CSV table of C-alpha atoms in Angstrom, one decimal:
chain,number,residue,atom,x,y,z
A,1,MET,CA,2.5,-17.4,-19.5
A,2,ARG,CA,-0.5,-18.0,-17.2
A,3,LEU,CA,-2.6,-14.9,-16.5
A,4,ARG,CA,-5.8,-16.2,-14.9
A,5,SER,CA,-5.6,-13.5,-12.2
A,6,LEU,CA,-3.8,-10.1,-12.2
A,7,LEU,CA,-4.0,-8.5,-8.7
A,8,PHE,CA,-3.5,-4.8,-8.5
A,9,ALA,CA,-2.3,-2.6,-5.7
A,10,PRO,CA,-1.4,1.1,-5.6
A,11,ALA,CA,2.4,1.8,-5.7
A,12,VAL,CA,1.8,4.3,-2.8
A,13,ARG,CA,0.4,1.7,-0.5
A,14,PRO,CA,3.3,-0.3,0.9
A,15,ASP,CA,0.9,-2.0,3.4
A,16,LEU,CA,-1.0,-3.5,0.5
A,17,LEU,CA,2.0,-4.3,-1.7
A,18,THR,CA,3.7,-6.5,0.8
A,19,LYS,CA,0.5,-8.6,1.1
A,20,LEU,CA,-0.1,-9.1,-2.6
A,21,PRO,CA,1.4,-12.6,-2.9
A,22,ARG,CA,-0.8,-14.0,-0.2
A,23,ALA,CA,-3.9,-14.1,-2.4
A,24,GLY,CA,-2.4,-16.6,-4.9
A,25,ALA,CA,-2.7,-14.5,-8.0
A,26,ASP,CA,-0.8,-15.6,-11.1
A,27,ALA,CA,0.7,-12.1,-11.3
A,28,VAL,CA,0.8,-9.1,-9.0
A,29,ILE,CA,0.6,-5.6,-10.4
A,30,ILE,CA,2.2,-2.5,-8.8
A,31,ASP,CA,0.1,0.3,-10.1
A,32,CYS,CA,2.1,3.6,-10.8
A,33,GLU,CA,-0.7,4.9,-13.0
A,34,ASP,CA,-4.3,5.5,-12.0
A,35,ALA,CA,-3.9,4.5,-8.4
A,36,THR,CA,-0.9,6.8,-7.8
A,37,PRO,CA,-1.6,10.6,-7.6
A,38,ALA,CA,0.5,12.9,-9.7
A,39,ASP,CA,2.2,14.5,-6.7
A,40,LEU,CA,3.3,11.0,-5.5
A,41,LYS,CA,4.7,9.5,-8.7
A,42,ALA,CA,8.3,9.6,-7.4
A,43,GLU,CA,7.3,7.9,-4.2
A,44,GLY,CA,5.4,5.3,-6.1
A,45,ARG,CA,8.4,4.5,-8.3
A,46,ASP,CA,10.6,4.1,-5.3
A,47,ASN,CA,8.1,1.8,-3.7
A,48,ALA,CA,7.7,-0.2,-6.9
A,49,ARG,CA,11.4,-0.8,-7.3
A,50,ARG,CA,12.2,-1.5,-3.6
A,51,LEU,CA,9.1,-3.5,-2.6
A,52,GLY,CA,8.7,-5.0,-6.0
A,53,GLY,CA,12.2,-6.4,-5.7
A,54,GLU,CA,11.3,-8.0,-2.4
A,55,LEU,CA,8.3,-9.6,-3.9
A,56,VAL,CA,10.4,-10.9,-6.8
A,57,ALA,CA,12.9,-12.3,-4.3
A,58,GLY,CA,9.9,-14.1,-2.6
A,59,GLY,CA,8.9,-15.8,-5.8
A,60,ALA,CA,6.1,-13.6,-7.0
A,61,SER,CA,5.5,-12.8,-10.7
A,62,VAL,CA,5.7,-9.0,-10.5
A,63,PHE,CA,4.5,-6.5,-13.1
A,64,VAL,CA,4.5,-2.7,-12.9
A,65,ARG,CA,1.8,-0.6,-14.5
A,66,VAL,CA,3.6,2.4,-15.8
A,67,ASN,CA,2.0,5.6,-16.9
A,68,GLY,CA,1.0,6.0,-20.5
A,69,VAL,CA,3.4,6.6,-23.4
A,70,GLY,CA,3.6,10.4,-23.9
A,71,THR,CA,2.9,11.3,-20.3
A,72,GLU,CA,5.6,13.2,-18.4
A,73,TRP,CA,6.1,10.1,-16.2
A,74,PHE,CA,6.5,7.3,-18.7
A,75,GLU,CA,10.2,7.3,-19.3
A,76,GLU,CA,11.0,7.8,-15.6
A,77,ASP,CA,8.7,4.8,-14.8
A,78,ILE,CA,10.7,2.6,-17.2
A,79,LYS,CA,14.0,3.7,-15.8
A,80,LYS,CA,13.2,3.8,-12.0
A,81,ALA,CA,10.0,1.9,-11.2
A,82,VAL,CA,10.7,-1.6,-12.6
A,83,PRO,CA,12.5,-3.9,-10.1
A,84,GLU,CA,15.3,-6.2,-11.2
A,85,GLY,CA,13.8,-9.6,-12.0
A,86,ALA,CA,10.3,-8.2,-12.8
A,87,ALA,CA,8.2,-10.3,-15.1
A,88,GLY,CA,7.1,-7.3,-17.1
A,89,ILE,CA,5.1,-4.0,-17.4
A,90,LEU,CA,1.6,-3.0,-18.2
A,91,VAL,CA,1.3,-0.1,-20.6
A,92,PRO,CA,-2.2,1.6,-20.4
A,93,MET,CA,-4.2,3.5,-23.0
A,94,VAL,CA,-2.3,2.1,-26.1
A,95,GLU,CA,-3.8,3.4,-29.3
A,96,THR,CA,-1.1,3.5,-32.0
A,97,VAL,CA,1.7,1.4,-33.4
A,98,HIS,CA,4.0,4.4,-32.8
A,99,GLN,CA,3.3,4.2,-29.1
A,100,LEU,CA,4.4,0.6,-29.1
A,101,ASP,CA,7.5,1.5,-31.1
A,102,LEU,CA,8.3,3.9,-28.3
A,103,VAL,CA,7.8,1.3,-25.6
A,104,GLY,CA,10.2,-1.0,-27.4
A,105,ASP,CA,12.8,1.7,-27.7
A,106,ALA,CA,12.4,2.7,-24.1
A,107,LEU,CA,12.9,-0.9,-22.9
A,108,GLU,CA,15.8,-1.5,-25.3
A,109,HIS,CA,17.6,1.6,-23.9
A,110,SER,CA,17.0,0.5,-20.3
A,111,ALA,CA,18.1,-2.3,-18.1
A,112,HIS,CA,14.8,-4.1,-18.8
A,113,ASP,CA,15.0,-5.2,-22.4
A,114,GLY,CA,13.1,-8.4,-23.0
A,115,LEU,CA,10.3,-7.8,-20.4
A,116,THR,CA,6.8,-9.1,-21.1
A,117,VAL,CA,4.6,-6.2,-22.1
A,118,ILE,CA,0.9,-6.3,-21.5
A,119,ILE,CA,-0.9,-3.5,-23.3
A,120,GLY,CA,-4.1,-1.8,-22.3
A,121,LEU,CA,-6.9,-1.5,-24.9
A,122,GLU,CA,-9.3,0.8,-23.2
A,123,THR,CA,-10.2,3.6,-25.6
A,124,ALA,CA,-12.2,3.7,-28.8
A,125,ARG,CA,-9.1,4.1,-30.9
A,126,GLY,CA,-7.3,1.3,-28.9
A,127,VAL,CA,-10.1,-1.2,-29.5
A,128,ALA,CA,-10.5,-0.2,-33.1
A,129,ALA,CA,-6.8,-0.9,-33.7
A,130,ALA,CA,-6.6,-4.0,-31.4
A,131,ARG,CA,-5.6,-6.5,-34.1
A,132,GLU,CA,-2.7,-4.4,-35.3
A,133,LEU,CA,-1.6,-3.5,-31.8
A,134,LEU,CA,-1.7,-7.0,-30.3
A,135,ALA,CA,0.2,-8.3,-33.4
A,136,HIS,CA,3.1,-5.8,-32.7
A,137,ASP,CA,6.4,-7.3,-31.7
A,138,ALA,CA,6.4,-5.3,-28.4
A,139,ALA,CA,3.0,-6.7,-27.3
A,140,SER,CA,3.2,-10.0,-25.3
A,141,ALA,CA,-0.4,-9.8,-24.1
A,142,GLY,CA,-3.3,-7.4,-23.7
A,143,TYR,CA,-6.1,-6.3,-21.4
A,144,PHE,CA,-9.5,-4.7,-22.0
A,145,GLY,CA,-10.4,-1.8,-19.8
A,146,ALA,CA,-14.2,-1.3,-19.8
A,147,GLU,CA,-14.4,1.7,-17.5
A,148,ASP,CA,-12.0,3.9,-19.5
A,149,PHE,CA,-13.5,2.6,-22.8
A,150,ILE,CA,-17.0,3.7,-21.8
A,151,ALA,CA,-15.8,7.0,-20.5
A,152,ASP,CA,-14.1,7.6,-23.8
A,153,MET,CA,-17.3,6.6,-25.7
A,154,GLY,CA,-19.5,8.8,-23.6
A,155,GLY,CA,-21.7,5.9,-22.7
A,156,ALA,CA,-22.8,4.4,-19.4
A,157,ARG,CA,-21.7,1.2,-17.6
A,158,THR,CA,-24.3,-1.3,-16.7
A,159,GLU,CA,-24.2,-4.7,-15.0
A,160,SER,CA,-25.4,-6.3,-18.2
A,161,ASN,CA,-22.1,-5.4,-20.0
A,162,ILE,CA,-24.1,-5.1,-23.2
A,163,GLU,CA,-22.5,-1.7,-23.8
A,164,VAL,CA,-19.0,-3.3,-24.0
A,165,LEU,CA,-19.9,-6.6,-25.6
A,166,TYR,CA,-18.6,-5.6,-29.0
A,167,ALA,CA,-15.4,-4.1,-27.7
A,168,ARG,CA,-14.8,-7.0,-25.4
A,169,SER,CA,-15.4,-9.5,-28.2
A,170,GLU,CA,-13.1,-7.5,-30.6
A,171,VAL,CA,-10.2,-7.6,-28.1
A,172,ALA,CA,-10.7,-11.3,-27.5
A,173,LEU,CA,-10.7,-11.9,-31.3
A,174,ALA,CA,-7.6,-9.7,-31.8
A,175,GLY,CA,-5.8,-11.7,-29.1
A,176,ARG,CA,-6.6,-14.9,-30.9
A,177,LEU,CA,-5.5,-13.7,-34.2
A,178,ALA,CA,-2.2,-12.4,-32.7
A,179,ARG,CA,-1.9,-15.6,-30.6
A,180,VAL,CA,-1.3,-13.7,-27.4
A,181,PRO,CA,-3.4,-13.9,-24.2
A,182,VAL,CA,-5.9,-11.2,-23.3
A,183,VAL,CA,-7.2,-10.4,-19.8
A,184,ASP,CA,-10.7,-9.2,-19.1
A,185,GLN,CA,-12.0,-6.0,-17.4
A,186,VAL,CA,-12.2,-5.2,-13.7
A,187,VAL,CA,-15.3,-5.5,-11.6
A,188,VAL,CA,-15.2,-2.3,-9.6
A,189,ALA,CA,-17.9,-3.5,-7.2
A,190,PHE,CA,-15.3,-5.7,-5.6
A,191,ALA,CA,-17.6,-7.0,-2.8
A,192,ASP,CA,-20.0,-8.4,-5.4
A,193,LEU,CA,-18.5,-11.8,-6.0
A,194,THR,CA,-21.7,-13.0,-7.8
A,195,ARG,CA,-21.1,-10.5,-10.5
A,196,PHE,CA,-17.4,-11.2,-10.6
A,197,VAL,CA,-18.0,-15.0,-11.1
A,198,ARG,CA,-20.6,-14.2,-13.8
A,199,GLU,CA,-18.3,-11.9,-15.7
A,200,ALA,CA,-15.4,-14.3,-15.4
A,201,GLY,CA,-17.6,-17.0,-17.0
A,202,GLU,CA,-18.5,-14.6,-19.8
A,203,ALA,CA,-14.8,-13.8,-20.3
A,204,ARG,CA,-13.8,-17.4,-20.5
A,205,ALA,CA,-16.6,-18.1,-23.0
A,206,LEU,CA,-15.4,-15.2,-25.2
A,207,GLY,CA,-11.8,-16.5,-25.2
A,208,TYR,CA,-10.1,-14.5,-22.5
A,209,SER,CA,-7.3,-16.0,-20.5
A,210,GLY,CA,-8.0,-14.3,-17.2
A,211,LYS,CA,-9.4,-11.4,-15.3
A,212,MET,CA,-8.0,-8.2,-13.6
A,213,CYS,CA,-8.5,-8.2,-9.9
A,214,ILE,CA,-8.6,-5.2,-7.6
A,215,HIS,CA,-9.2,-7.1,-4.4
A,216,PRO,CA,-7.7,-10.3,-3.0
A,217,GLY,CA,-11.1,-11.8,-2.7
A,218,GLN,CA,-11.5,-11.8,-6.5
A,219,VAL,CA,-8.4,-13.9,-7.0
A,220,ALA,CA,-9.7,-17.4,-6.1
A,221,PRO,CA,-12.9,-17.0,-8.3
A,222,ALA,CA,-10.7,-15.8,-11.2
A,223,ASN,CA,-8.3,-18.8,-10.9
A,224,ALA,CA,-11.3,-21.2,-10.6
A,225,ALA,CA,-13.1,-19.6,-13.6
A,226,PHE,CA,-10.1,-20.0,-15.9
A,227,THR,CA,-9.0,-23.5,-14.8
A,228,PRO,CA,-11.0,-26.4,-16.1
A,229,ASN,CA,-12.6,-28.4,-13.3
A,230,SER,CA,-12.4,-32.2,-12.9
A,231,SER,CA,-15.7,-32.8,-14.6
A,232,GLU,CA,-14.6,-30.7,-17.7
A,233,VAL,CA,-11.3,-32.6,-17.8
A,234,ALA,CA,-13.0,-36.0,-17.6
A,235,ALA,CA,-15.5,-35.1,-20.3
A,236,ALA,CA,-12.7,-33.8,-22.6
A,237,ARG,CA,-10.7,-37.0,-22.1
A,238,GLN,CA,-13.8,-39.1,-22.8
A,239,LEU,CA,-14.6,-37.1,-26.0
A,240,ILE,CA,-11.0,-37.3,-27.3
A,241,GLU,CA,-10.7,-41.1,-26.6
A,242,ALA,CA,-14.0,-41.8,-28.4
A,243,TYR,CA,-13.1,-39.6,-31.4
A,244,GLU,CA,-9.7,-41.2,-31.8
A,245,ALA,CA,-11.2,-44.7,-31.6
A,246,ALA,CA,-13.7,-43.6,-34.3
A,247,GLU,CA,-10.9,-42.2,-36.4
A,248,ARG,CA,-9.1,-45.6,-36.3
A,249,GLU,CA,-12.3,-47.0,-37.8
A,250,GLY,CA,-12.4,-44.4,-40.6
A,251,LYS,CA,-15.0,-42.2,-39.1
A,252,SER,CA,-14.7,-38.4,-38.8
A,253,VAL,CA,-18.0,-37.6,-37.1
A,254,ILE,CA,-19.4,-39.5,-34.1
A,255,VAL,CA,-22.1,-39.2,-31.5
A,256,VAL,CA,-21.2,-39.1,-27.8
A,257,GLU,CA,-24.1,-38.8,-25.2
A,258,GLY,CA,-26.4,-37.4,-27.8
A,259,ARG,CA,-24.0,-34.8,-29.2
A,260,MET,CA,-22.5,-34.8,-32.6
A,261,ILE,CA,-18.7,-34.7,-32.2
A,262,ASP,CA,-16.4,-33.6,-35.0
A,263,GLY,CA,-12.9,-32.0,-35.4
A,264,PRO,CA,-13.7,-28.5,-33.9
A,265,LEU,CA,-15.2,-30.0,-30.7
A,266,VAL,CA,-12.2,-32.2,-30.4
A,267,ALA,CA,-9.9,-29.2,-30.7
A,268,GLN,CA,-11.9,-27.5,-27.9
A,269,ALA,CA,-11.5,-30.6,-25.7
A,270,ARG,CA,-7.7,-30.6,-26.3
A,271,LYS,CA,-7.6,-27.0,-25.3
A,272,VAL,CA,-9.4,-27.9,-22.1
A,273,LEU,CA,-6.7,-30.4,-21.2
A,274,ALA,CA,-4.0,-28.0,-22.1
A,275,SER,CA,-5.5,-25.4,-19.8
A,276,ALA,CA,-5.8,-27.9,-17.0
A,277,ASP,CA,-2.1,-28.9,-17.4
């Protein structure tokens, strides 16, 4: 499952939904949660199912962000908003294993059993329980939501991201331990591509697989950030070839262009090649 870029659009904006695939995102997200007002939830579900089905038929990887477990809309979202052939759902504000049990039950008793489930870790409790939640059978992937996390903490968002560094790192670590991909926070200043590129680079360095996008202009930078470029691929191949040649001579540590190379660096190089493929 490749999740370099997840492009969101409100379920109540058919004009935007029909344009989603044009940006080239790995997945498109029809948002029935935050971007759909309470009095328009039913309309949003209808749009998600109908237009989402058209996007699926056109070859798009379609997810629906449902409303949170325990809200009055969750069960109806599962039953009525998810189009046939959808790739999965995003479940926001997950905090407990019990909530994930309910997600699993809801899918099992619907026509959508077996869908990919991406869970939102975007509160203090959610981040604190990230390792347990991402290891749950119902969770296929996760995302970190900085805006809701800081609102829950009572803190303040800054461009430095220092206030979310611990939480961001914890979610990345939890994803690695559970061996599931995790996707990084949104950049709400969608016109600021310099900031987006910087944050995407930070996220990749932390171990994230991709970034959430709220504007089509963010998709290409996200895809680029989480795809090794030709120089990285060439360097990785050179490193692996040199190390394997040294191993045949009985050496476990070598020097390549002034750098000491051992097993962990070779493992990183192999991951670069895997990502490029």
